[in-house]
Amino acid sequence: MMNYIWAGIILLSVIYSFLTGGCAAITNAVMDGAKNALALIAATAGMMCFWSGIMKIAHEGGITEMAARVFAPIFRRLFPDYAQDKDVCSAVSMNISANLLGLGNAATPLGLEAMRLMSRRLNSDSASNSMVMFVILNTASIQLVPTTVAVLRSESGSSDPMGIIVNVWLCSAAALAVGITLAKLFESR
Amino acid sequence: MNVGIYVIPFVLFAIILTALIKRLPVFELFLSGARQGISAIFKMAPSIIALVCAVTMLRSSGLLDAIIGLISPILEPIGFPPELFPLSVLRPISGSGALAVLNDIYKSFGADSFIGRAASVMMGSTETTFYAIAVYYGSVGISKTRHTVPCALAADFTGMVMAVLSTRLMGG
């Protein structure tokens, strides 16, 4: 899909600028774009590295397990099929907790492990209710500190980069609530 | 009420103190985490360059404004800023693409403008939905995803509408 989107953006931009006589702008845009891209990477790289380092300390310090213990009762309700399965419960809650703390590097392997454990009881190529619920939890952004956005805001001259955080929490919670409710409603289908 | 300024200092303090009490090698752990961080950025760099270039071309050719102008009669009456339309379309599909568009929005409107703040909330409260679905189901060979896509997209849609609404109401 990205092949078509990326190619489409470039081809259509060239055609449009040709039709409207703005070819010079496209030539400049290519050079500006490449420069902007590196500036964007340079602007975010330092803080992303620092945050990854801090989160590694947090993870090893047991923060993920702690969060996982706090959320365990909720997860047992969301995944009734696996409420008795300790391995699945722990992989699921570790994955969600890692996501919550913004530990992308740690979250994905834990999530894949949870999917593998859940698929052991499944003999078809169709997702189970619990799998759907788990993937929906992962497609909803449940990050406590929106680091990337905050860094980019501060680099773009924002006077209050973290000022969006309460809104982000509200919106994530609303999105998550809709996702979970719909998933539960569709389960019997 | 400004919670934002307290979050980072508190989190830093709590994490490092906890790790020290547990006698963990904090500095070495930090270095290994930061190393993972920099390699993640290196892995993302080519797609960021590809998409930032494409989005810059889209903006300077005038096509982006033309598209926004075209859909604004539909979005404006319902109170959704048409300038946020490209971000809301690209967000579930491509993380690098959304980052490129967000960067473009900050450059064009400013990070503290209404559009800039609503875009920040939108970016922070939604995920690269299709990527996550592909990775998770792909890893266990599941092809029938049943109600996953409609539910996940409905959640994203809620997040986006709420991003505009909350920014408008709270000024956040």
PDB file of C-alpha atoms in Angstrom, chain A residues 1-188:
ATOM      1  CA  MET A   1       0.000   0.000   0.000  1.00  0.00           C
ATOM      2  CA  MET A   2       2.799   2.459   0.855  1.00  0.00           C
ATOM      3  CA  ASN A   3       4.170   1.920  -2.675  1.00  0.00           C
ATOM      4  CA  TYR A   4       1.054   3.448  -4.198  1.00  0.00           C
ATOM      5  CA  ILE A   5       0.645   6.197  -1.602  1.00  0.00           C
ATOM      6  CA  TRP A   6       4.230   7.395  -1.867  1.00  0.00           C
ATOM      7  CA  ALA A   7       4.406   7.148  -5.659  1.00  0.00           C
ATOM      8  CA  GLY A   8       0.949   8.726  -5.930  1.00  0.00           C
ATOM      9  CA  ILE A   9       1.919  11.747  -3.825  1.00  0.00           C
ATOM     10  CA  ILE A  10       5.042  12.421  -5.904  1.00  0.00           C
ATOM     11  CA  LEU A  11       3.507  11.770  -9.345  1.00  0.00           C
ATOM     12  CA  LEU A  12       0.385  13.824  -8.644  1.00  0.00           C
ATOM     13  CA  SER A  13       2.453  16.687  -7.188  1.00  0.00           C
ATOM     14  CA  VAL A  14       4.608  16.786 -10.339  1.00  0.00           C
ATOM     15  CA  ILE A  15       1.575  16.681 -12.654  1.00  0.00           C
ATOM     16  CA  TYR A  16      -0.262  19.357 -10.660  1.00  0.00           C
ATOM     17  CA  SER A  17       2.727  21.695 -10.550  1.00  0.00           C
ATOM     18  CA  PHE A  18       3.251  21.172 -14.304  1.00  0.00           C
ATOM     19  CA  LEU A  19      -0.377  22.112 -15.005  1.00  0.00           C
ATOM     20  CA  THR A  20      -0.276  25.171 -12.770  1.00  0.00           C
ATOM     21  CA  GLY A  21       3.184  26.250 -13.899  1.00  0.00           C
ATOM     22  CA  GLY A  22       4.933  25.740 -10.576  1.00  0.00           C
ATOM     23  CA  CYS A  23       7.733  23.384 -11.623  1.00  0.00           C
ATOM     24  CA  ALA A  24      10.395  25.507  -9.950  1.00  0.00           C
ATOM     25  CA  ALA A  25       8.621  24.978  -6.638  1.00  0.00           C
ATOM     26  CA  ILE A  26       8.855  21.189  -7.030  1.00  0.00           C
ATOM     27  CA  THR A  27      12.580  21.332  -7.729  1.00  0.00           C
ATOM     28  CA  ASN A  28      13.099  23.381  -4.572  1.00  0.00           C
ATOM     29  CA  ALA A  29      10.753  21.116  -2.620  1.00  0.00           C
ATOM     30  CA  VAL A  30      12.883  18.041  -3.338  1.00  0.00           C
ATOM     31  CA  MET A  31      15.964  19.724  -1.920  1.00  0.00           C
ATOM     32  CA  ASP A  32      14.114  21.367   0.964  1.00  0.00           C
ATOM     33  CA  GLY A  33      12.331  18.123   1.758  1.00  0.00           C
ATOM     34  CA  ALA A  34      15.536  16.141   2.038  1.00  0.00           C
ATOM     35  CA  LYS A  35      17.034  18.841   4.244  1.00  0.00           C
ATOM     36  CA  ASN A  36      13.886  19.049   6.398  1.00  0.00           C
ATOM     37  CA  ALA A  37      13.849  15.281   6.816  1.00  0.00           C
ATOM     38  CA  LEU A  38      17.364  15.246   8.223  1.00  0.00           C
ATOM     39  CA  ALA A  39      16.549  18.240  10.423  1.00  0.00           C
ATOM     40  CA  LEU A  40      13.499  16.359  11.719  1.00  0.00           C
ATOM     41  CA  ILE A  41      15.569  13.263  12.484  1.00  0.00           C
ATOM     42  CA  ALA A  42      18.335  15.325  14.106  1.00  0.00           C
ATOM     43  CA  ALA A  43      15.779  17.263  16.169  1.00  0.00           C
ATOM     44  CA  THR A  44      14.134  14.176  17.594  1.00  0.00           C
ATOM     45  CA  ALA A  45      17.090  11.745  17.769  1.00  0.00           C
ATOM     46  CA  GLY A  46      18.696  13.051  20.961  1.00  0.00           C
ATOM     47  CA  MET A  47      15.558  13.071  23.056  1.00  0.00           C
ATOM     48  CA  MET A  48      14.374   9.716  21.649  1.00  0.00           C
ATOM     49  CA  CYS A  49      17.691   8.152  22.634  1.00  0.00           C
ATOM     50  CA  PHE A  50      17.608   9.705  26.075  1.00  0.00           C
ATOM     51  CA  TRP A  51      14.046   8.512  26.616  1.00  0.00           C
ATOM     52  CA  SER A  52      14.863   4.987  25.382  1.00  0.00           C
ATOM     53  CA  GLY A  53      17.724   4.914  27.862  1.00  0.00           C
ATOM     54  CA  ILE A  54      15.547   6.060  30.761  1.00  0.00           C
ATOM     55  CA  MET A  55      12.817   3.603  29.820  1.00  0.00           C
ATOM     56  CA  LYS A  56      15.332   0.766  29.723  1.00  0.00           C
ATOM     57  CA  ILE A  57      16.204   1.605  33.343  1.00  0.00           C
ATOM     58  CA  ALA A  58      12.482   1.729  34.183  1.00  0.00           C
ATOM     59  CA  HIS A  59      11.872  -1.644  32.537  1.00  0.00           C
ATOM     60  CA  GLU A  60      14.765  -3.360  34.304  1.00  0.00           C
ATOM     61  CA  GLY A  61      13.714  -1.651  37.531  1.00  0.00           C
ATOM     62  CA  GLY A  62      10.479  -3.651  37.388  1.00  0.00           C
ATOM     63  CA  ILE A  63       8.076  -0.891  36.368  1.00  0.00           C
ATOM     64  CA  THR A  64       6.533  -3.030  33.608  1.00  0.00           C
ATOM     65  CA  GLU A  65       5.828  -5.926  35.996  1.00  0.00           C
ATOM     66  CA  MET A  66       4.400  -3.481  38.509  1.00  0.00           C
ATOM     67  CA  ALA A  67       2.025  -1.960  35.954  1.00  0.00           C
ATOM     68  CA  ALA A  68       1.133  -5.449  34.726  1.00  0.00           C
ATOM     69  CA  ARG A  69       0.105  -6.478  38.273  1.00  0.00           C
ATOM     70  CA  VAL A  70      -2.073  -3.381  38.609  1.00  0.00           C
ATOM     71  CA  PHE A  71      -3.877  -4.099  35.342  1.00  0.00           C
ATOM     72  CA  ALA A  72      -4.223  -7.866  35.732  1.00  0.00           C
ATOM     73  CA  PRO A  73      -7.857  -7.764  37.028  1.00  0.00           C
ATOM     74  CA  ILE A  74      -8.947  -5.622  34.070  1.00  0.00           C
ATOM     75  CA  PHE A  75      -7.269  -7.921  31.583  1.00  0.00           C
ATOM     76  CA  ARG A  76      -8.919 -11.012  33.047  1.00  0.00           C
ATOM     77  CA  ARG A  77     -12.259  -9.372  32.286  1.00  0.00           C
ATOM     78  CA  LEU A  78     -11.261  -8.364  28.748  1.00  0.00           C
ATOM     79  CA  PHE A  79      -9.885 -11.807  27.894  1.00  0.00           C
ATOM     80  CA  PRO A  80     -12.284 -14.247  29.606  1.00  0.00           C
ATOM     81  CA  ASP A  81     -11.084 -17.178  27.439  1.00  0.00           C
ATOM     82  CA  TYR A  82      -7.618 -16.891  28.902  1.00  0.00           C
ATOM     83  CA  ALA A  83      -8.430 -15.765  32.458  1.00  0.00           C
ATOM     84  CA  GLN A  84      -6.929 -19.023  33.803  1.00  0.00           C
ATOM     85  CA  ASP A  85      -3.956 -19.031  31.457  1.00  0.00           C
ATOM     86  CA  LYS A  86      -1.076 -17.448  33.395  1.00  0.00           C
ATOM     87  CA  ASP A  87       1.288 -17.271  30.399  1.00  0.00           C
ATOM     88  CA  VAL A  88      -1.189 -15.414  28.202  1.00  0.00           C
ATOM     89  CA  CYS A  89      -2.225 -13.064  31.010  1.00  0.00           C
ATOM     90  CA  SER A  90       1.346 -12.143  31.805  1.00  0.00           C
ATOM     91  CA  ALA A  91       2.361 -11.627  28.145  1.00  0.00           C
ATOM     92  CA  VAL A  92      -0.733  -9.505  27.487  1.00  0.00           C
ATOM     93  CA  SER A  93      -0.360  -7.337  30.568  1.00  0.00           C
ATOM     94  CA  MET A  94       3.388  -6.902  30.029  1.00  0.00           C
ATOM     95  CA  ASN A  95       2.741  -5.810  26.427  1.00  0.00           C
ATOM     96  CA  ILE A  96       0.042  -3.313  27.350  1.00  0.00           C
ATOM     97  CA  SER A  97       2.098  -1.941  30.242  1.00  0.00           C
ATOM     98  CA  ALA A  98       5.138  -1.516  27.992  1.00  0.00           C
ATOM     99  CA  ASN A  99       2.952   0.366  25.483  1.00  0.00           C
ATOM    100  CA  LEU A 100       1.592   2.553  28.246  1.00  0.00           C
ATOM    101  CA  LEU A 101       5.115   3.520  29.274  1.00  0.00           C
ATOM    102  CA  GLY A 102       6.135   4.200  25.685  1.00  0.00           C
ATOM    103  CA  LEU A 103       8.524   1.225  25.530  1.00  0.00           C
ATOM    104  CA  GLY A 104       7.919   0.445  21.862  1.00  0.00           C
ATOM    105  CA  ASN A 105      11.058  -1.700  21.646  1.00  0.00           C
ATOM    106  CA  ALA A 106       9.925  -3.934  24.495  1.00  0.00           C
ATOM    107  CA  ALA A 107       6.216  -3.948  23.643  1.00  0.00           C
ATOM    108  CA  THR A 108       6.340  -5.561  20.206  1.00  0.00           C
ATOM    109  CA  PRO A 109       8.172  -8.805  21.148  1.00  0.00           C
ATOM    110  CA  LEU A 110       5.904  -9.189  24.211  1.00  0.00           C
ATOM    111  CA  GLY A 111       2.851  -8.683  22.004  1.00  0.00           C
ATOM    112  CA  LEU A 112       4.020 -11.215  19.432  1.00  0.00           C
ATOM    113  CA  GLU A 113       4.595 -13.701  22.253  1.00  0.00           C
ATOM    114  CA  ALA A 114       1.041 -13.079  23.509  1.00  0.00           C
ATOM    115  CA  MET A 115      -0.333 -13.704  20.003  1.00  0.00           C
ATOM    116  CA  ARG A 116       1.676 -16.919  19.694  1.00  0.00           C
ATOM    117  CA  LEU A 117       0.411 -18.186  23.065  1.00  0.00           C
ATOM    118  CA  MET A 118      -3.187 -17.338  22.156  1.00  0.00           C
ATOM    119  CA  SER A 119      -2.916 -19.055  18.773  1.00  0.00           C
ATOM    120  CA  ARG A 120      -1.938 -22.389  20.388  1.00  0.00           C
ATOM    121  CA  ARG A 121      -5.601 -23.075  21.152  1.00  0.00           C
ATOM    122  CA  LEU A 122      -6.736 -22.069  17.691  1.00  0.00           C
ATOM    123  CA  ASN A 123      -6.952 -24.409  14.687  1.00  0.00           C
ATOM    124  CA  SER A 124      -8.111 -21.966  12.045  1.00  0.00           C
ATOM    125  CA  ASP A 125      -6.882 -18.905  10.202  1.00  0.00           C
ATOM    126  CA  SER A 126      -9.663 -16.866  11.796  1.00  0.00           C
ATOM    127  CA  ALA A 127      -8.898 -14.603  14.766  1.00  0.00           C
ATOM    128  CA  SER A 128     -10.442 -15.454  18.157  1.00  0.00           C
ATOM    129  CA  ASN A 129     -12.356 -12.863  20.196  1.00  0.00           C
ATOM    130  CA  SER A 130      -9.426 -12.457  22.559  1.00  0.00           C
ATOM    131  CA  MET A 131      -6.992 -11.925  19.696  1.00  0.00           C
ATOM    132  CA  VAL A 132      -9.203  -9.235  18.190  1.00  0.00           C
ATOM    133  CA  MET A 133      -9.460  -7.520  21.576  1.00  0.00           C
ATOM    134  CA  PHE A 134      -5.700  -7.709  22.047  1.00  0.00           C
ATOM    135  CA  VAL A 135      -4.906  -6.257  18.611  1.00  0.00           C
ATOM    136  CA  ILE A 136      -7.445  -3.459  19.167  1.00  0.00           C
ATOM    137  CA  LEU A 137      -5.747  -2.594  22.469  1.00  0.00           C
ATOM    138  CA  ASN A 138      -2.498  -2.393  20.517  1.00  0.00           C
ATOM    139  CA  THR A 139      -3.901  -0.215  17.723  1.00  0.00           C
ATOM    140  CA  ALA A 140      -5.197   2.284  20.273  1.00  0.00           C
ATOM    141  CA  SER A 141      -2.401   4.531  21.415  1.00  0.00           C
ATOM    142  CA  ILE A 142      -2.243   4.204  25.175  1.00  0.00           C
ATOM    143  CA  GLN A 143       0.947   6.094  25.848  1.00  0.00           C
ATOM    144  CA  LEU A 144       1.292   8.052  29.081  1.00  0.00           C
ATOM    145  CA  VAL A 145       3.940  10.453  27.806  1.00  0.00           C
ATOM    146  CA  PRO A 146       3.672  11.363  24.087  1.00  0.00           C
ATOM    147  CA  THR A 147       7.442  11.853  23.746  1.00  0.00           C
ATOM    148  CA  THR A 148       7.814  12.113  19.967  1.00  0.00           C
ATOM    149  CA  VAL A 149       5.070  14.717  19.623  1.00  0.00           C
ATOM    150  CA  ALA A 150       6.416  16.739  22.557  1.00  0.00           C
ATOM    151  CA  VAL A 151       9.962  16.758  21.158  1.00  0.00           C
ATOM    152  CA  LEU A 152       8.783  17.773  17.714  1.00  0.00           C
ATOM    153  CA  ARG A 153       6.634  20.529  19.243  1.00  0.00           C
ATOM    154  CA  SER A 154       9.529  21.919  21.235  1.00  0.00           C
ATOM    155  CA  GLU A 155      11.775  21.861  18.137  1.00  0.00           C
ATOM    156  CA  SER A 156       9.049  23.716  16.219  1.00  0.00           C
ATOM    157  CA  GLY A 157       9.148  26.565  18.720  1.00  0.00           C
ATOM    158  CA  SER A 158       6.235  25.616  20.964  1.00  0.00           C
ATOM    159  CA  SER A 159       6.175  27.545  24.236  1.00  0.00           C
ATOM    160  CA  ASP A 160       4.543  24.591  26.021  1.00  0.00           C
ATOM    161  CA  PRO A 161       5.459  21.281  24.295  1.00  0.00           C
ATOM    162  CA  MET A 162       3.802  19.111  26.964  1.00  0.00           C
ATOM    163  CA  GLY A 163       0.692  21.313  27.146  1.00  0.00           C
ATOM    164  CA  ILE A 164      -1.217  18.793  25.054  1.00  0.00           C
ATOM    165  CA  ILE A 165      -0.773  15.896  27.459  1.00  0.00           C
ATOM    166  CA  VAL A 166      -4.146  16.036  29.253  1.00  0.00           C
ATOM    167  CA  ASN A 167      -5.965  16.239  25.918  1.00  0.00           C
ATOM    168  CA  VAL A 168      -3.961  13.275  24.639  1.00  0.00           C
ATOM    169  CA  TRP A 169      -4.996  11.219  27.696  1.00  0.00           C
ATOM    170  CA  LEU A 170      -8.652  12.170  27.241  1.00  0.00           C
ATOM    171  CA  CYS A 171      -8.683  11.365  23.534  1.00  0.00           C
ATOM    172  CA  SER A 172      -6.785   8.071  23.948  1.00  0.00           C
ATOM    173  CA  ALA A 173      -9.214   7.017  26.671  1.00  0.00           C
ATOM    174  CA  ALA A 174     -12.226   7.869  24.509  1.00  0.00           C
ATOM    175  CA  ALA A 175     -10.774   6.005  21.518  1.00  0.00           C
ATOM    176  CA  LEU A 176      -9.928   2.999  23.684  1.00  0.00           C
ATOM    177  CA  ALA A 177     -13.421   2.934  25.228  1.00  0.00           C
ATOM    178  CA  VAL A 178     -15.034   2.939  21.768  1.00  0.00           C
ATOM    179  CA  GLY A 179     -12.656   0.221  20.520  1.00  0.00           C
ATOM    180  CA  ILE A 180     -13.287  -2.074  23.503  1.00  0.00           C
ATOM    181  CA  THR A 181     -17.065  -1.550  23.507  1.00  0.00           C
ATOM    182  CA  LEU A 182     -17.391  -2.231  19.779  1.00  0.00           C
ATOM    183  CA  ALA A 183     -15.145  -5.287  20.019  1.00  0.00           C
ATOM    184  CA  LYS A 184     -17.351  -6.695  22.802  1.00  0.00           C
ATOM    185  CA  LEU A 185     -20.522  -5.977  20.805  1.00  0.00           C
ATOM    186  CA  PHE A 186     -19.180  -7.742  17.719  1.00  0.00           C
ATOM    187  CA  GLU A 187     -17.914 -10.778  19.630  1.00  0.00           C
ATOM    188  CA  SER A 188     -20.905 -13.034  19.143  1.00  0.00           C
TER     189      SER A 188
END
